[in-house]
């Protein structure tokens, strides 16, 4: 498995950050501009990464104020798991976003940069939303 991770401090209490991330409707606000056709409900989101692939993701597990695990809702181009892990720091929240992806050598060469950039983009946008 290849692991891509980004961490950010958010200037809001953990409950606010958790409530936002626990609803897939809100994840569209975290996506980069090459993500189009975002459709979501509380548990599932479908979208297209422009000129690359279509994906459907679902929240597989929620641990209140601690963790949100997201997995493919349909067969993806490669096995993956996305996870938000939150830590309560009083009036701040530490949010760590991780993508675990099962990439073969060719996919790893092609996808590592974009997947790392995606984790960083999502954590930065989360911080901006709550600033």
Short mmCIF file of N, CA and C in Angstrom, two decimals:
data_model
loop_
_atom_site.label_atom_id
_atom_site.label_comp_id
_atom_site.label_asym_id
_atom_site.label_seq_id
_atom_site.Cartn_x
_atom_site.Cartn_y
_atom_site.Cartn_z
N UNK A 1 0.84 -1.19 0.00
CA UNK A 1 0.00 0.00 0.00
C UNK A 1 0.87 1.25 0.00
N UNK A 2 0.44 2.23 -0.77
CA UNK A 2 1.09 3.54 -0.76
C UNK A 2 0.25 4.46 0.12
N UNK A 3 0.92 5.23 0.96
CA UNK A 3 0.22 6.09 1.91
C UNK A 3 0.56 7.55 1.60
N UNK A 4 -0.50 8.35 1.48
CA UNK A 4 -0.36 9.79 1.23
C UNK A 4 -1.10 10.49 2.36
N UNK A 5 -0.44 11.48 2.98
CA UNK A 5 -1.01 12.06 4.19
C UNK A 5 -0.71 13.55 4.27
N UNK A 6 -1.67 14.27 4.85
CA UNK A 6 -1.49 15.69 5.12
C UNK A 6 -2.20 16.02 6.43
N UNK A 7 -1.61 16.96 7.18
CA UNK A 7 -2.13 17.33 8.49
C UNK A 7 -2.32 18.84 8.54
N UNK A 8 -3.36 19.26 9.27
CA UNK A 8 -3.63 20.70 9.41
C UNK A 8 -4.24 20.97 10.78
N UNK A 9 -3.99 22.17 11.30
CA UNK A 9 -4.68 22.64 12.50
C UNK A 9 -5.83 23.53 12.06
N UNK A 10 -7.01 23.24 12.57
CA UNK A 10 -8.22 24.00 12.24
C UNK A 10 -8.63 24.77 13.48
N UNK A 11 -8.92 26.04 13.33
CA UNK A 11 -9.27 26.89 14.47
C UNK A 11 -10.75 26.80 14.83
N UNK A 12 -11.21 25.59 15.03
CA UNK A 12 -12.58 25.33 15.46
C UNK A 12 -12.59 24.11 16.38
N UNK A 13 -13.60 24.01 17.24
CA UNK A 13 -13.72 22.82 18.10
C UNK A 13 -13.95 21.56 17.25
N UNK A 14 -13.57 20.43 17.81
CA UNK A 14 -13.63 19.16 17.08
C UNK A 14 -15.03 18.82 16.60
N UNK A 15 -16.06 19.15 17.38
CA UNK A 15 -17.43 18.82 16.97
C UNK A 15 -17.78 19.50 15.66
N UNK A 16 -17.40 20.76 15.47
CA UNK A 16 -17.69 21.48 14.23
C UNK A 16 -17.00 20.82 13.03
N UNK A 17 -15.74 20.48 13.22
CA UNK A 17 -14.97 19.86 12.12
C UNK A 17 -15.52 18.47 11.81
N UNK A 18 -15.79 17.69 12.84
CA UNK A 18 -16.35 16.35 12.64
C UNK A 18 -17.70 16.42 11.92
N UNK A 19 -18.60 17.29 12.37
CA UNK A 19 -19.92 17.40 11.75
C UNK A 19 -19.81 17.75 10.27
N UNK A 20 -18.87 18.61 9.92
CA UNK A 20 -18.65 18.98 8.52
C UNK A 20 -18.17 17.77 7.72
N UNK A 21 -17.15 17.07 8.22
CA UNK A 21 -16.55 15.95 7.48
C UNK A 21 -17.44 14.71 7.46
N UNK A 22 -18.34 14.57 8.41
CA UNK A 22 -19.20 13.39 8.49
C UNK A 22 -20.32 13.40 7.45
N UNK A 23 -20.44 14.48 6.69
CA UNK A 23 -21.47 14.62 5.66
C UNK A 23 -20.78 14.75 4.29
N UNK A 24 -20.97 13.75 3.43
CA UNK A 24 -20.30 13.76 2.11
C UNK A 24 -20.71 14.96 1.26
N UNK A 25 -21.88 15.56 1.52
CA UNK A 25 -22.27 16.77 0.79
C UNK A 25 -21.19 17.84 0.88
N UNK A 26 -20.53 17.93 2.03
CA UNK A 26 -19.54 18.99 2.28
C UNK A 26 -18.19 18.73 1.62
N UNK A 27 -17.90 17.49 1.29
CA UNK A 27 -16.58 17.15 0.74
C UNK A 27 -16.34 17.78 -0.63
N UNK A 28 -17.40 18.13 -1.33
CA UNK A 28 -17.24 18.82 -2.62
C UNK A 28 -16.49 20.14 -2.47
N UNK A 29 -16.63 20.78 -1.31
CA UNK A 29 -15.94 22.06 -1.05
C UNK A 29 -14.43 21.87 -0.86
N UNK A 30 -14.01 20.63 -0.61
CA UNK A 30 -12.60 20.34 -0.38
C UNK A 30 -11.86 19.91 -1.65
N UNK A 31 -12.61 19.64 -2.69
CA UNK A 31 -12.03 19.07 -3.91
C UNK A 31 -11.34 20.13 -4.78
N UNK A 32 -10.32 19.69 -5.52
CA UNK A 32 -9.65 20.61 -6.46
C UNK A 32 -10.55 20.92 -7.66
N UNK A 33 -10.15 21.89 -8.46
CA UNK A 33 -10.99 22.33 -9.57
C UNK A 33 -11.16 21.30 -10.68
N UNK A 34 -10.26 20.32 -10.77
CA UNK A 34 -10.41 19.31 -11.83
C UNK A 34 -11.43 18.24 -11.46
N UNK A 35 -12.07 18.36 -10.30
CA UNK A 35 -13.17 17.48 -9.93
C UNK A 35 -14.46 18.14 -10.38
N UNK A 36 -15.21 17.44 -11.25
CA UNK A 36 -16.43 18.00 -11.82
C UNK A 36 -17.60 17.04 -11.58
N UNK A 37 -18.80 17.56 -11.75
CA UNK A 37 -20.01 16.76 -11.65
C UNK A 37 -20.25 16.19 -10.26
N UNK A 38 -19.92 16.94 -9.23
CA UNK A 38 -20.07 16.46 -7.85
C UNK A 38 -21.54 16.27 -7.52
N UNK A 39 -21.90 15.06 -7.08
CA UNK A 39 -23.24 14.75 -6.61
C UNK A 39 -23.08 13.96 -5.33
N UNK A 40 -23.83 14.35 -4.30
CA UNK A 40 -23.65 13.68 -3.01
C UNK A 40 -24.92 13.70 -2.18
N UNK A 41 -24.95 12.77 -1.24
CA UNK A 41 -25.89 12.84 -0.13
C UNK A 41 -25.04 12.70 1.13
N UNK A 42 -25.66 12.44 2.25
CA UNK A 42 -24.89 12.39 3.51
C UNK A 42 -23.81 11.32 3.50
N UNK A 43 -24.06 10.19 2.81
CA UNK A 43 -23.16 9.04 2.89
C UNK A 43 -22.33 8.76 1.64
N UNK A 44 -22.79 9.18 0.46
CA UNK A 44 -22.15 8.79 -0.80
C UNK A 44 -21.95 10.01 -1.69
N UNK A 45 -20.80 10.02 -2.39
CA UNK A 45 -20.53 11.08 -3.37
C UNK A 45 -20.03 10.44 -4.66
N UNK A 46 -20.48 10.99 -5.78
CA UNK A 46 -20.02 10.57 -7.10
C UNK A 46 -19.50 11.80 -7.82
N UNK A 47 -18.42 11.63 -8.58
CA UNK A 47 -17.81 12.75 -9.28
C UNK A 47 -16.87 12.24 -10.35
N UNK A 48 -16.37 13.16 -11.14
CA UNK A 48 -15.41 12.83 -12.17
C UNK A 48 -14.15 13.67 -11.97
N UNK A 49 -13.01 13.01 -12.08
CA UNK A 49 -11.75 13.75 -12.10
C UNK A 49 -11.50 13.99 -13.59
N UNK A 50 -11.58 15.25 -13.97
CA UNK A 50 -11.58 15.65 -15.38
C UNK A 50 -10.50 14.94 -16.18
N UNK A 51 -10.94 14.30 -17.26
CA UNK A 51 -10.07 13.59 -18.20
C UNK A 51 -9.30 12.42 -17.59
N UNK A 52 -9.71 11.95 -16.40
CA UNK A 52 -9.00 10.82 -15.78
C UNK A 52 -9.96 9.66 -15.50
N UNK A 53 -10.90 9.84 -14.56
CA UNK A 53 -11.79 8.74 -14.20
C UNK A 53 -13.02 9.26 -13.45
N UNK A 54 -14.03 8.41 -13.36
CA UNK A 54 -15.20 8.68 -12.52
C UNK A 54 -15.07 7.84 -11.26
N UNK A 55 -15.48 8.43 -10.13
CA UNK A 55 -15.40 7.73 -8.84
C UNK A 55 -16.69 7.89 -8.07
N UNK A 56 -16.96 6.91 -7.24
CA UNK A 56 -18.06 6.98 -6.29
C UNK A 56 -17.50 6.51 -4.95
N UNK A 57 -17.63 7.36 -3.93
CA UNK A 57 -17.09 7.07 -2.61
C UNK A 57 -18.20 7.11 -1.57
N UNK A 58 -18.05 6.30 -0.53
CA UNK A 58 -19.05 6.29 0.54
C UNK A 58 -18.36 6.29 1.90
N UNK A 59 -19.04 6.88 2.87
CA UNK A 59 -18.54 6.82 4.23
C UNK A 59 -18.86 5.43 4.76
N UNK A 60 -17.81 4.72 5.13
CA UNK A 60 -17.91 3.34 5.59
C UNK A 60 -18.04 3.26 7.11
N UNK A 61 -17.43 4.24 7.80
CA UNK A 61 -17.45 4.19 9.27
C UNK A 61 -17.27 5.60 9.82
N UNK A 62 -18.04 5.91 10.84
CA UNK A 62 -17.90 7.17 11.56
C UNK A 62 -17.68 6.85 13.03
N UNK A 63 -16.64 7.44 13.61
CA UNK A 63 -16.44 7.37 15.06
C UNK A 63 -16.54 8.82 15.52
N UNK A 64 -17.62 9.13 16.22
CA UNK A 64 -17.96 10.51 16.57
C UNK A 64 -16.76 11.26 17.14
N UNK A 65 -16.52 12.42 16.53
CA UNK A 65 -15.45 13.34 16.93
C UNK A 65 -14.05 12.72 16.90
N UNK A 66 -13.88 11.63 16.12
CA UNK A 66 -12.55 11.01 16.03
C UNK A 66 -12.14 10.62 14.63
N UNK A 67 -13.02 9.94 13.89
CA UNK A 67 -12.57 9.37 12.62
C UNK A 67 -13.72 9.21 11.64
N UNK A 68 -13.39 9.41 10.36
CA UNK A 68 -14.32 9.16 9.26
C UNK A 68 -13.56 8.36 8.22
N UNK A 69 -14.07 7.17 7.91
CA UNK A 69 -13.43 6.28 6.93
C UNK A 69 -14.28 6.26 5.67
N UNK A 70 -13.62 6.49 4.52
CA UNK A 70 -14.30 6.57 3.23
C UNK A 70 -13.70 5.52 2.31
N UNK A 71 -14.58 4.76 1.64
CA UNK A 71 -14.14 3.70 0.73
C UNK A 71 -14.91 3.83 -0.59
N UNK A 72 -14.43 3.16 -1.64
CA UNK A 72 -15.16 3.20 -2.92
C UNK A 72 -16.55 2.58 -2.78
N UNK A 73 -17.53 3.21 -3.41
CA UNK A 73 -18.89 2.67 -3.43
C UNK A 73 -19.06 1.76 -4.64
N UNK A 74 -18.22 1.93 -5.64
CA UNK A 74 -18.21 1.10 -6.84
C UNK A 74 -16.76 0.72 -7.12
N UNK A 75 -16.55 -0.21 -8.05
CA UNK A 75 -15.20 -0.68 -8.36
C UNK A 75 -14.33 0.48 -8.83
N UNK A 76 -13.27 0.79 -8.07
CA UNK A 76 -12.37 1.89 -8.45
C UNK A 76 -11.25 1.39 -9.38
N UNK A 77 -10.46 2.32 -9.94
CA UNK A 77 -9.33 1.90 -10.77
C UNK A 77 -8.26 1.16 -9.96
N UNK A 78 -8.23 1.38 -8.64
CA UNK A 78 -7.33 0.68 -7.73
C UNK A 78 -7.95 0.71 -6.34
N UNK A 79 -7.59 -0.27 -5.51
CA UNK A 79 -8.12 -0.31 -4.15
C UNK A 79 -7.61 0.88 -3.35
N UNK A 80 -8.51 1.48 -2.57
CA UNK A 80 -8.11 2.63 -1.77
C UNK A 80 -9.02 2.80 -0.57
N UNK A 81 -8.48 3.54 0.40
CA UNK A 81 -9.23 3.93 1.58
C UNK A 81 -8.81 5.36 1.91
N UNK A 82 -9.79 6.19 2.21
CA UNK A 82 -9.52 7.57 2.62
C UNK A 82 -9.95 7.69 4.07
N UNK A 83 -9.17 8.40 4.87
CA UNK A 83 -9.51 8.49 6.29
C UNK A 83 -9.18 9.87 6.82
N UNK A 84 -10.13 10.43 7.58
CA UNK A 84 -9.91 11.65 8.35
C UNK A 84 -9.81 11.24 9.80
N UNK A 85 -8.72 11.61 10.47
CA UNK A 85 -8.55 11.36 11.90
C UNK A 85 -8.42 12.71 12.58
N UNK A 86 -9.26 12.92 13.60
CA UNK A 86 -9.32 14.20 14.30
C UNK A 86 -8.81 14.08 15.72
N UNK A 87 -8.14 15.12 16.19
CA UNK A 87 -7.68 15.17 17.57
C UNK A 87 -8.12 16.50 18.18
N UNK A 88 -8.69 16.41 19.37
CA UNK A 88 -9.21 17.58 20.09
C UNK A 88 -8.07 18.32 20.78
N UNK A 89 -7.88 19.58 20.39
CA UNK A 89 -6.86 20.42 21.02
C UNK A 89 -7.51 21.63 21.68
N UNK A 90 -8.68 21.43 22.27
CA UNK A 90 -9.41 22.52 22.92
C UNK A 90 -10.20 23.30 21.89
N UNK A 91 -9.80 24.56 21.63
CA UNK A 91 -10.50 25.37 20.63
C UNK A 91 -9.98 25.13 19.22
N UNK A 92 -9.04 24.22 19.09
CA UNK A 92 -8.50 23.84 17.78
C UNK A 92 -8.68 22.35 17.58
N UNK A 93 -8.62 21.93 16.32
CA UNK A 93 -8.70 20.53 15.97
C UNK A 93 -7.55 20.20 15.03
N UNK A 94 -6.85 19.13 15.34
CA UNK A 94 -5.86 18.61 14.39
C UNK A 94 -6.59 17.63 13.49
N UNK A 95 -6.50 17.85 12.18
CA UNK A 95 -7.13 16.98 11.20
C UNK A 95 -6.05 16.37 10.32
N UNK A 96 -6.04 15.04 10.26
CA UNK A 96 -5.09 14.32 9.42
C UNK A 96 -5.89 13.57 8.36
N UNK A 97 -5.58 13.85 7.09
CA UNK A 97 -6.24 13.18 5.97
C UNK A 97 -5.24 12.23 5.33
N UNK A 98 -5.64 10.96 5.21
CA UNK A 98 -4.77 9.93 4.67
C UNK A 98 -5.47 9.19 3.54
N UNK A 99 -4.74 8.93 2.48
CA UNK A 99 -5.19 8.05 1.41
C UNK A 99 -4.25 6.86 1.39
N UNK A 100 -4.81 5.66 1.58
CA UNK A 100 -4.07 4.41 1.41
C UNK A 100 -4.51 3.83 0.07
N UNK A 101 -3.56 3.64 -0.83
CA UNK A 101 -3.89 3.16 -2.17
C UNK A 101 -3.02 1.98 -2.54
N UNK A 102 -3.63 0.96 -3.11
CA UNK A 102 -2.91 -0.21 -3.56
C UNK A 102 -2.53 0.01 -5.03
N UNK A 103 -1.33 0.54 -5.23
CA UNK A 103 -0.88 0.93 -6.57
C UNK A 103 0.21 -0.01 -7.07
N UNK A 104 0.07 -0.46 -8.32
CA UNK A 104 1.19 -1.20 -8.91
C UNK A 104 2.28 -0.19 -9.27
N UNK A 105 3.43 -0.66 -9.70
CA UNK A 105 4.58 0.23 -9.91
C UNK A 105 4.27 1.34 -10.91
N UNK A 106 3.61 1.02 -12.02
CA UNK A 106 3.29 2.02 -13.03
C UNK A 106 2.31 3.06 -12.48
N UNK A 107 1.26 2.58 -11.81
CA UNK A 107 0.28 3.51 -11.22
C UNK A 107 0.94 4.37 -10.15
N UNK A 108 1.85 3.79 -9.39
CA UNK A 108 2.53 4.54 -8.35
C UNK A 108 3.32 5.70 -8.96
N UNK A 109 3.99 5.44 -10.06
CA UNK A 109 4.76 6.50 -10.73
C UNK A 109 3.84 7.61 -11.24
N UNK A 110 2.68 7.22 -11.77
CA UNK A 110 1.76 8.20 -12.35
C UNK A 110 0.91 8.92 -11.30
N UNK A 111 0.50 8.20 -10.25
CA UNK A 111 -0.52 8.74 -9.34
C UNK A 111 0.03 9.31 -8.03
N UNK A 112 1.26 9.01 -7.67
CA UNK A 112 1.77 9.45 -6.36
C UNK A 112 1.73 10.96 -6.20
N UNK A 113 2.20 11.71 -7.18
CA UNK A 113 2.19 13.17 -7.10
C UNK A 113 0.78 13.72 -6.96
N UNK A 114 -0.15 13.34 -7.86
CA UNK A 114 -1.52 13.84 -7.73
C UNK A 114 -2.22 13.43 -6.43
N UNK A 115 -1.97 12.23 -5.93
CA UNK A 115 -2.62 11.81 -4.68
C UNK A 115 -2.08 12.58 -3.48
N UNK A 116 -0.77 12.84 -3.45
CA UNK A 116 -0.21 13.64 -2.36
C UNK A 116 -0.74 15.07 -2.44
N UNK A 117 -0.82 15.59 -3.67
CA UNK A 117 -1.35 16.95 -3.86
C UNK A 117 -2.81 17.02 -3.40
N UNK A 118 -3.57 15.95 -3.67
CA UNK A 118 -4.98 15.91 -3.25
C UNK A 118 -5.09 15.97 -1.72
N UNK A 119 -4.27 15.20 -1.01
CA UNK A 119 -4.36 15.23 0.46
C UNK A 119 -4.05 16.63 0.98
N UNK A 120 -3.03 17.26 0.42
CA UNK A 120 -2.65 18.60 0.86
C UNK A 120 -3.73 19.62 0.51
N UNK A 121 -4.32 19.50 -0.68
CA UNK A 121 -5.38 20.40 -1.11
C UNK A 121 -6.58 20.31 -0.15
N UNK A 122 -6.97 19.08 0.19
CA UNK A 122 -8.15 18.91 1.05
C UNK A 122 -7.92 19.49 2.45
N UNK A 123 -6.76 19.25 3.04
CA UNK A 123 -6.52 19.79 4.38
C UNK A 123 -6.42 21.32 4.35
N UNK A 124 -5.78 21.87 3.31
CA UNK A 124 -5.68 23.33 3.22
C UNK A 124 -7.05 23.96 3.05
N UNK A 125 -7.89 23.36 2.21
CA UNK A 125 -9.24 23.91 2.01
C UNK A 125 -10.08 23.80 3.28
N UNK A 126 -9.89 22.72 4.03
CA UNK A 126 -10.61 22.57 5.31
C UNK A 126 -10.24 23.71 6.24
N UNK A 127 -8.97 24.02 6.34
CA UNK A 127 -8.52 25.11 7.20
C UNK A 127 -9.11 26.44 6.75
N UNK A 128 -9.17 26.68 5.44
CA UNK A 128 -9.71 27.92 4.90
C UNK A 128 -11.21 28.03 5.20
N UNK A 129 -11.94 26.95 5.02
CA UNK A 129 -13.39 26.96 5.29
C UNK A 129 -13.68 27.37 6.73
N UNK A 130 -12.86 26.92 7.66
CA UNK A 130 -13.08 27.21 9.07
C UNK A 130 -12.30 28.41 9.58
N UNK A 131 -11.65 29.15 8.69
CA UNK A 131 -10.89 30.32 9.18
C UNK A 131 -11.76 31.56 9.27
#
